[in-house]
PDB file of C-alpha atoms in Angstrom:
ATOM      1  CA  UNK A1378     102.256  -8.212  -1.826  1.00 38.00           C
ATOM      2  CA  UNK A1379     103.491  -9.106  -4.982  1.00 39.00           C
ATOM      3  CA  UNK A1380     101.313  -9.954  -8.207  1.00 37.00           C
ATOM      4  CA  UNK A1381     102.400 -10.896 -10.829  1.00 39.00           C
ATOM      5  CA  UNK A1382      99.656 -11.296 -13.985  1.00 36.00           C
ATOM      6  CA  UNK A1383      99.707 -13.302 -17.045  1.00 37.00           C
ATOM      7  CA  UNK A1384      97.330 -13.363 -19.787  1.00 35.00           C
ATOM      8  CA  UNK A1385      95.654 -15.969 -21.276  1.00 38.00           C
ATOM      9  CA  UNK A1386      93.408 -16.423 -24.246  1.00 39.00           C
ATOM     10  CA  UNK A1387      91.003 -19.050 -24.947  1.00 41.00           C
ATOM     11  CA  UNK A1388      88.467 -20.062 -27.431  1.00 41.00           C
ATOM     12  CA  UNK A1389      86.899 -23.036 -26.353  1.00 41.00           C
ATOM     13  CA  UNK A1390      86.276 -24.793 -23.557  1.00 54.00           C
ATOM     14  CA  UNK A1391      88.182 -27.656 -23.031  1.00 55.00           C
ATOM     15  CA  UNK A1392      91.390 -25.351 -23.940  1.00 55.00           C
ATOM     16  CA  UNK A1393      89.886 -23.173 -21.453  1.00 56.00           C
ATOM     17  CA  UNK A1394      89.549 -25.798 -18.847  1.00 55.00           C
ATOM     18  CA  UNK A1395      93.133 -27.017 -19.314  1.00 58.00           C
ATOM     19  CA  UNK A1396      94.598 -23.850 -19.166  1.00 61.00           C
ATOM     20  CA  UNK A1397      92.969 -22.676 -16.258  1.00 60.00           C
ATOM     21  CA  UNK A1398      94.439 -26.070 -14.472  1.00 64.00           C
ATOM     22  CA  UNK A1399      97.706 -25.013 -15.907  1.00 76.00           C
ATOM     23  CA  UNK A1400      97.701 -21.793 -14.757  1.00 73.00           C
ATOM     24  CA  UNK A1401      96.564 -23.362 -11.110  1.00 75.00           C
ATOM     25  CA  UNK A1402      99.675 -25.333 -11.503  1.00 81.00           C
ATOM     26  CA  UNK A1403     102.079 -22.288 -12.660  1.00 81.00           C
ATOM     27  CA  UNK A1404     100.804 -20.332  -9.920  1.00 84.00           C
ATOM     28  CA  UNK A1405     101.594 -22.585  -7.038  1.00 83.00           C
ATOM     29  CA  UNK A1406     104.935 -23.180  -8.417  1.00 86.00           C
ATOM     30  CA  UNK A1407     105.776 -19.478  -8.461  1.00 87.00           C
ATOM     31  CA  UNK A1408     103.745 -19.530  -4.532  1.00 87.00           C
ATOM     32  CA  UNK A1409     106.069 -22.419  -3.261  1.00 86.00           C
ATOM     33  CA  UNK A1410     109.090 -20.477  -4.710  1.00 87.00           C
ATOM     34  CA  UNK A1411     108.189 -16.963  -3.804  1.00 86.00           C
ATOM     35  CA  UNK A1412     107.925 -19.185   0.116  1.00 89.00           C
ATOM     36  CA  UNK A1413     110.946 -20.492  -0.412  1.00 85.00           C
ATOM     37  CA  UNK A1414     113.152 -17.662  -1.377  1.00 85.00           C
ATOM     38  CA  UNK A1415     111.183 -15.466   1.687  1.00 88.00           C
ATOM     39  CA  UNK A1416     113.487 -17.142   4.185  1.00 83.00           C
ATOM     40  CA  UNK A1417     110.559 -17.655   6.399  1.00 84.00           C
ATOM     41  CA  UNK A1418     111.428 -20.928   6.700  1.00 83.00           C
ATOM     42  CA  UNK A1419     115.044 -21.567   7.629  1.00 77.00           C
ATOM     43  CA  UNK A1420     116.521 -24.665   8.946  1.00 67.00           C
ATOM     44  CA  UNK A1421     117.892 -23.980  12.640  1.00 64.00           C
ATOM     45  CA  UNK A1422     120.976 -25.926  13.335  1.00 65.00           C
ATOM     46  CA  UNK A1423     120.586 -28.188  10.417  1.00 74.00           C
ATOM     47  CA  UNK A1424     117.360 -29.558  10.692  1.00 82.00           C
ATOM     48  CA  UNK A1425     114.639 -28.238   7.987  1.00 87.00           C
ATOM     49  CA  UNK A1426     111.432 -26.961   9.801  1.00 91.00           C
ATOM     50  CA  UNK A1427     108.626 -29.613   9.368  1.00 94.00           C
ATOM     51  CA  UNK A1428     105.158 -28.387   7.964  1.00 94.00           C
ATOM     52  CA  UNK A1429     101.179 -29.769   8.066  1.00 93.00           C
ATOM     53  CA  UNK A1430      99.638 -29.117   4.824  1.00 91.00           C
ATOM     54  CA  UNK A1431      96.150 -27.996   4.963  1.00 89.00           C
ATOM     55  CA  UNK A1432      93.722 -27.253   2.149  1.00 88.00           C
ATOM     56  CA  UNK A1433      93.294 -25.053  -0.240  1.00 88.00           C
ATOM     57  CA  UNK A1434      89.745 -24.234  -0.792  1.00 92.00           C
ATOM     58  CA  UNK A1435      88.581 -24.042  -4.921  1.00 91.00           C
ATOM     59  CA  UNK A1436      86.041 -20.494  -4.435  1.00 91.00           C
ATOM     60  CA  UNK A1437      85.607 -21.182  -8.426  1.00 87.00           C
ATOM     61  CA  UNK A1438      83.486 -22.426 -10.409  1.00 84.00           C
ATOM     62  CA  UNK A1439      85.881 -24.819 -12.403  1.00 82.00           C
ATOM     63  CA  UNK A1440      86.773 -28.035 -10.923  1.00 84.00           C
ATOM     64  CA  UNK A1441      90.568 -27.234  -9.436  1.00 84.00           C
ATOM     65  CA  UNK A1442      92.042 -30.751  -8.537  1.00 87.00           C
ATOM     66  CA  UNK A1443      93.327 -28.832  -4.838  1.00 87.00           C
ATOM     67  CA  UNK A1444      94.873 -32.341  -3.641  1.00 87.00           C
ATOM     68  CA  UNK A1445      96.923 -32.357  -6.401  1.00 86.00           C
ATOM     69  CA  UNK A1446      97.866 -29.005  -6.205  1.00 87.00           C
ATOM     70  CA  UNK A1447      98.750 -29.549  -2.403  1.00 88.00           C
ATOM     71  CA  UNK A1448     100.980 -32.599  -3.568  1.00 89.00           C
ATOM     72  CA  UNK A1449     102.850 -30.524  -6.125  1.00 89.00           C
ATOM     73  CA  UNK A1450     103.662 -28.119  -3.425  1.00 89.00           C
ATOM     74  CA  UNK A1451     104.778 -30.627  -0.666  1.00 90.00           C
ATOM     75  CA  UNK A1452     107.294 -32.549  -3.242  1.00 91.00           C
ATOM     76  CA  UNK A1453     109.097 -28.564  -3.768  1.00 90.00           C
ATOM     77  CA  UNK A1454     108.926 -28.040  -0.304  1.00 89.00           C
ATOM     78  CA  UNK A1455     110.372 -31.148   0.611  1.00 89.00           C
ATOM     79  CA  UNK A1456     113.127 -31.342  -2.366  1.00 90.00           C
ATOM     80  CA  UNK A1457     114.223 -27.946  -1.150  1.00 86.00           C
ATOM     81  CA  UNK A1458     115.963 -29.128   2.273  1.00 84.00           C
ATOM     82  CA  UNK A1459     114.278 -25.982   3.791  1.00 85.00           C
ATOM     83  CA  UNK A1460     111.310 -27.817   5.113  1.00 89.00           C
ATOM     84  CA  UNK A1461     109.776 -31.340   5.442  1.00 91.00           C
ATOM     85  CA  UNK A1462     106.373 -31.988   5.248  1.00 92.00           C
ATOM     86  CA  UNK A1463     104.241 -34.324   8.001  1.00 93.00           C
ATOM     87  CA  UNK A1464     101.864 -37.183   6.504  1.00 91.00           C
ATOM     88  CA  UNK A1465     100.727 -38.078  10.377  1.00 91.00           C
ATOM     89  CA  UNK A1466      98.416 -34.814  10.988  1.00 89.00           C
ATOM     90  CA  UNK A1467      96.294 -33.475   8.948  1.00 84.00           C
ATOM     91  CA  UNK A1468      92.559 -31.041   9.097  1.00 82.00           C
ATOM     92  CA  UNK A1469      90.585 -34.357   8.289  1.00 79.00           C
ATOM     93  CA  UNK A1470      92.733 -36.834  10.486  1.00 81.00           C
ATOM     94  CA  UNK A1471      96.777 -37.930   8.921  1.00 84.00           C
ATOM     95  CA  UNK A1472      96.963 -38.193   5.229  1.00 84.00           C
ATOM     96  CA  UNK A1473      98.629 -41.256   5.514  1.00 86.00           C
ATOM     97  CA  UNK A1474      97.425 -43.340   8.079  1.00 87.00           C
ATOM     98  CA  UNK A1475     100.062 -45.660   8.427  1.00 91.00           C
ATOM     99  CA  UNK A1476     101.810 -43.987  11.220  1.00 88.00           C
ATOM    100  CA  UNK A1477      98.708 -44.222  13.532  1.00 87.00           C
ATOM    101  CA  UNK A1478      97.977 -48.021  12.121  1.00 90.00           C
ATOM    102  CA  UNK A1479     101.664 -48.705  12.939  1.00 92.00           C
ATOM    103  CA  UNK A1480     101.078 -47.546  16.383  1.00 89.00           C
ATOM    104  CA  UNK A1481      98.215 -49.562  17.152  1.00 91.00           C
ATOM    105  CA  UNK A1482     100.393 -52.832  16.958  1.00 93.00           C
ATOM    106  CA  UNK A1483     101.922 -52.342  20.292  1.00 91.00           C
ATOM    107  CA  UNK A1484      99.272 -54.364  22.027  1.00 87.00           C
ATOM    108  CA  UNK A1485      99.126 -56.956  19.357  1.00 93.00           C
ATOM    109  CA  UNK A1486     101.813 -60.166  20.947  1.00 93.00           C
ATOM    110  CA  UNK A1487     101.984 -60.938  17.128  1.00 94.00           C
ATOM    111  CA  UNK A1488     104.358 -58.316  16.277  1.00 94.00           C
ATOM    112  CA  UNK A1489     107.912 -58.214  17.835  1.00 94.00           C
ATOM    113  CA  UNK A1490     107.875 -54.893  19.344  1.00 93.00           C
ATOM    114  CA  UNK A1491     111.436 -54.082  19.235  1.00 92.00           C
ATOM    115  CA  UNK A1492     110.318 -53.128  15.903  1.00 93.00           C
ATOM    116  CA  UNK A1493     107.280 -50.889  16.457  1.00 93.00           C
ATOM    117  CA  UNK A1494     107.709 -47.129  17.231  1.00 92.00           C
ATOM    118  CA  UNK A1495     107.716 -46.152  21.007  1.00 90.00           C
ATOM    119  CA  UNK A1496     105.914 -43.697  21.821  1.00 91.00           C
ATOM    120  CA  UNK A1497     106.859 -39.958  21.458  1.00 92.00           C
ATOM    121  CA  UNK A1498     109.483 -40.584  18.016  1.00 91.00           C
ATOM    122  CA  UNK A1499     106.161 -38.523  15.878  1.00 92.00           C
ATOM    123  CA  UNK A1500     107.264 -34.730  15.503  1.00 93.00           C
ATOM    124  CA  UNK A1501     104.600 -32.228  15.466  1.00 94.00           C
ATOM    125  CA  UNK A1502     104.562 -29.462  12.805  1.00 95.00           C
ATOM    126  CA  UNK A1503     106.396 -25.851  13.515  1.00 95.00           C
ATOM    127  CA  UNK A1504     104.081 -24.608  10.501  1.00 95.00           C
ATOM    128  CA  UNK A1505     100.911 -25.053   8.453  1.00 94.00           C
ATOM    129  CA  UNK A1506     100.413 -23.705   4.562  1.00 94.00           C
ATOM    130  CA  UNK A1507      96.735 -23.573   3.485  1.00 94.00           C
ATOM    131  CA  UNK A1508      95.599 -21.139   0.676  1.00 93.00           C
ATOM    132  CA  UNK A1509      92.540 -20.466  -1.616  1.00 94.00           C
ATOM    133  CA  UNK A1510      91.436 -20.095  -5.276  1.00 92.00           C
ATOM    134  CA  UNK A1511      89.058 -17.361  -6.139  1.00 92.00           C
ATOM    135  CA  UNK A1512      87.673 -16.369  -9.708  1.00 89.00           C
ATOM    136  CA  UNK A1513      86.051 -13.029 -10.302  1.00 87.00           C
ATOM    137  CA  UNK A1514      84.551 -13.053 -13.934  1.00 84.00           C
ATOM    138  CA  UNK A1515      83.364 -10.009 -15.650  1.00 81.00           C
ATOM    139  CA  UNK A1516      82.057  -9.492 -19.663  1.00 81.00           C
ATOM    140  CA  UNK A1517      82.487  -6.534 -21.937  1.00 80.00           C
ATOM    141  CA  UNK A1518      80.548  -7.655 -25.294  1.00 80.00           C
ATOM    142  CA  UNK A1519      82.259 -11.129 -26.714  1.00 80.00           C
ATOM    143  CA  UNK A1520      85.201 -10.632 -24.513  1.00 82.00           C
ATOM    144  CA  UNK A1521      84.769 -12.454 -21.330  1.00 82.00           C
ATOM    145  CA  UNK A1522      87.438 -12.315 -18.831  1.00 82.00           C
ATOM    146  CA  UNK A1523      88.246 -13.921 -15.415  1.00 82.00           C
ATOM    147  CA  UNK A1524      90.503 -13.438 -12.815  1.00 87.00           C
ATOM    148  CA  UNK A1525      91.779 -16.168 -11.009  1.00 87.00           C
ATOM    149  CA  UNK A1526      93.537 -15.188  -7.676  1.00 91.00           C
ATOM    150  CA  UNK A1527      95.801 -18.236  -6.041  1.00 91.00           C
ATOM    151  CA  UNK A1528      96.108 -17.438  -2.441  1.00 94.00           C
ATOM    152  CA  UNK A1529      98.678 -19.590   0.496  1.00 94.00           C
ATOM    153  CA  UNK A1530      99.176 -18.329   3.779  1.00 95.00           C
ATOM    154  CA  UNK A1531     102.109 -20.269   6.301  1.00 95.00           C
ATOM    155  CA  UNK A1532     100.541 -19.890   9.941  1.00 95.00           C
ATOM    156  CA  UNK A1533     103.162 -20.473  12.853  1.00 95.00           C
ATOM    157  CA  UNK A1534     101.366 -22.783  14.879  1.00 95.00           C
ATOM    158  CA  UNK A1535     102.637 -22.295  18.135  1.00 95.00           C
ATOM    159  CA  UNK A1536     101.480 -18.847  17.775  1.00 96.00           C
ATOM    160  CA  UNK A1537      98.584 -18.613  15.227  1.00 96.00           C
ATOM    161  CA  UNK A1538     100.340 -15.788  13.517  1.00 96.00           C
ATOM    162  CA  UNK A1539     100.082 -16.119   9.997  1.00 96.00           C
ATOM    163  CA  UNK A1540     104.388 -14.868   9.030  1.00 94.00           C
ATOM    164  CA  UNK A1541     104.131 -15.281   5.318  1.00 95.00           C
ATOM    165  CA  UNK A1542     101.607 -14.883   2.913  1.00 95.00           C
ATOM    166  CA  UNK A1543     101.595 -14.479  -0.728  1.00 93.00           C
ATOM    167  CA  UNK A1544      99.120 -13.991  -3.633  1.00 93.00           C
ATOM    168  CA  UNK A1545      99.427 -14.819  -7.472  1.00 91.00           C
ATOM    169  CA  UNK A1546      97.017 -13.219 -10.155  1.00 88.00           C
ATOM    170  CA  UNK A1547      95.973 -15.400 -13.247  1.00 84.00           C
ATOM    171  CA  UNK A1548      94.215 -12.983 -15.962  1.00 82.00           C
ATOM    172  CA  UNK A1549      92.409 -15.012 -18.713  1.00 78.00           C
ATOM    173  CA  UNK A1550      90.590 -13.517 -21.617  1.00 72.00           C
ATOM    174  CA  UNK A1551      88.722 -15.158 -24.318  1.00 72.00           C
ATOM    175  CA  UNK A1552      86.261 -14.561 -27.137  1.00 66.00           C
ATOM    176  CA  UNK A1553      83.280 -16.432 -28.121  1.00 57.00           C
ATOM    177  CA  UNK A1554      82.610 -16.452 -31.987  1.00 51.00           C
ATOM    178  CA  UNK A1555      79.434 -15.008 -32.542  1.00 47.00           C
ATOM    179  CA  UNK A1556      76.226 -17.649 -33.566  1.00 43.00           C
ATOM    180  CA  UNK A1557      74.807 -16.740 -37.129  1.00 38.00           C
ATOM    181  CA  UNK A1558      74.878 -17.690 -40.730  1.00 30.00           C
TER     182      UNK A1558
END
């Protein structure tokens, strides 16, 4: 497992609180290209393997915008050509319900439907990413420090095996002025 750390140091907190999201956002870049470069996920005869995002769960106590996150990630992975991403499953039903909605106008005589998907044209997902965030905090005087660790794991769904997994280490230090006259 590779980590890589990077050090941080804030004084207040709303430049803590941005930097934290900014290290959220430098660590899933470095996640999606540390996936990408793995050559777990390899395009067989030309077509790029199709993925279901899942979540990642914020284990922090700073609010970590995780949809966002997950966003950031499926535009790299679907720029890259190595994988495409599904919108029509999802953990909490489709993202994008369209492609269910679009499907439901098959019985409805208003629609011509020549132009309505038949049935069987959705394509299921080879593999699902899904990670976590988790913060471990600890104090030595003033200094406080936290450790933010940025985990995604790529499961192989038609086998449950999880075949790549990767973890990025966010160190952040910071002093707090001392209160007195």
């Amino acid at each position: 497992m590779d980590m890589s750390f990077t050090l941080l140091n804030d004084n207040t907190d709303s430049e803590d609180k941005k930097s934290k999201i900014t290290a959220a956002i430098y660590a899933a870049d470095q996640l999606t290209e540390s996936l990408m470069l793995s050559g777990t996920i390899q395009s067989v005869a030309g077509k790029p393997k199709v993925l279901m995002i899942g979540r990642i769960k914020n284990n922090t106590a700073t609010h970590i915008d995780t949809d966002s996150l997950m966003k950031k990630i499926r535009v790299s992975l679907n720029k890259s050509g190595r994988a495409l991403t599904t919108t029509a499953v999802g953990l909490d039903g489709p993202e994008d319900a369209s492609s269910k909605a679009i499907r439901e106008l098959r019985a409805d005589d208003e629609f011509n439907q020549s132009t309505i998907p038949s049935k069987g044209n959705l394509i299921s997902p080879d593999y699902s990413l899904s990670g976590k965030i988790i913060q471990n905090s600890s104090r030595a005087g003033r200094i406080k420090q936290s450790e933010f660790a940025f985990q995604l794991s790529l499961t192989d769904l038609k086998t449950g095996l999880a075949i790549w997994e990767e973890e990025k280490l966010i160190v952040k230090q910071g002093a707090r002025p001392a209160i007195g006259w």
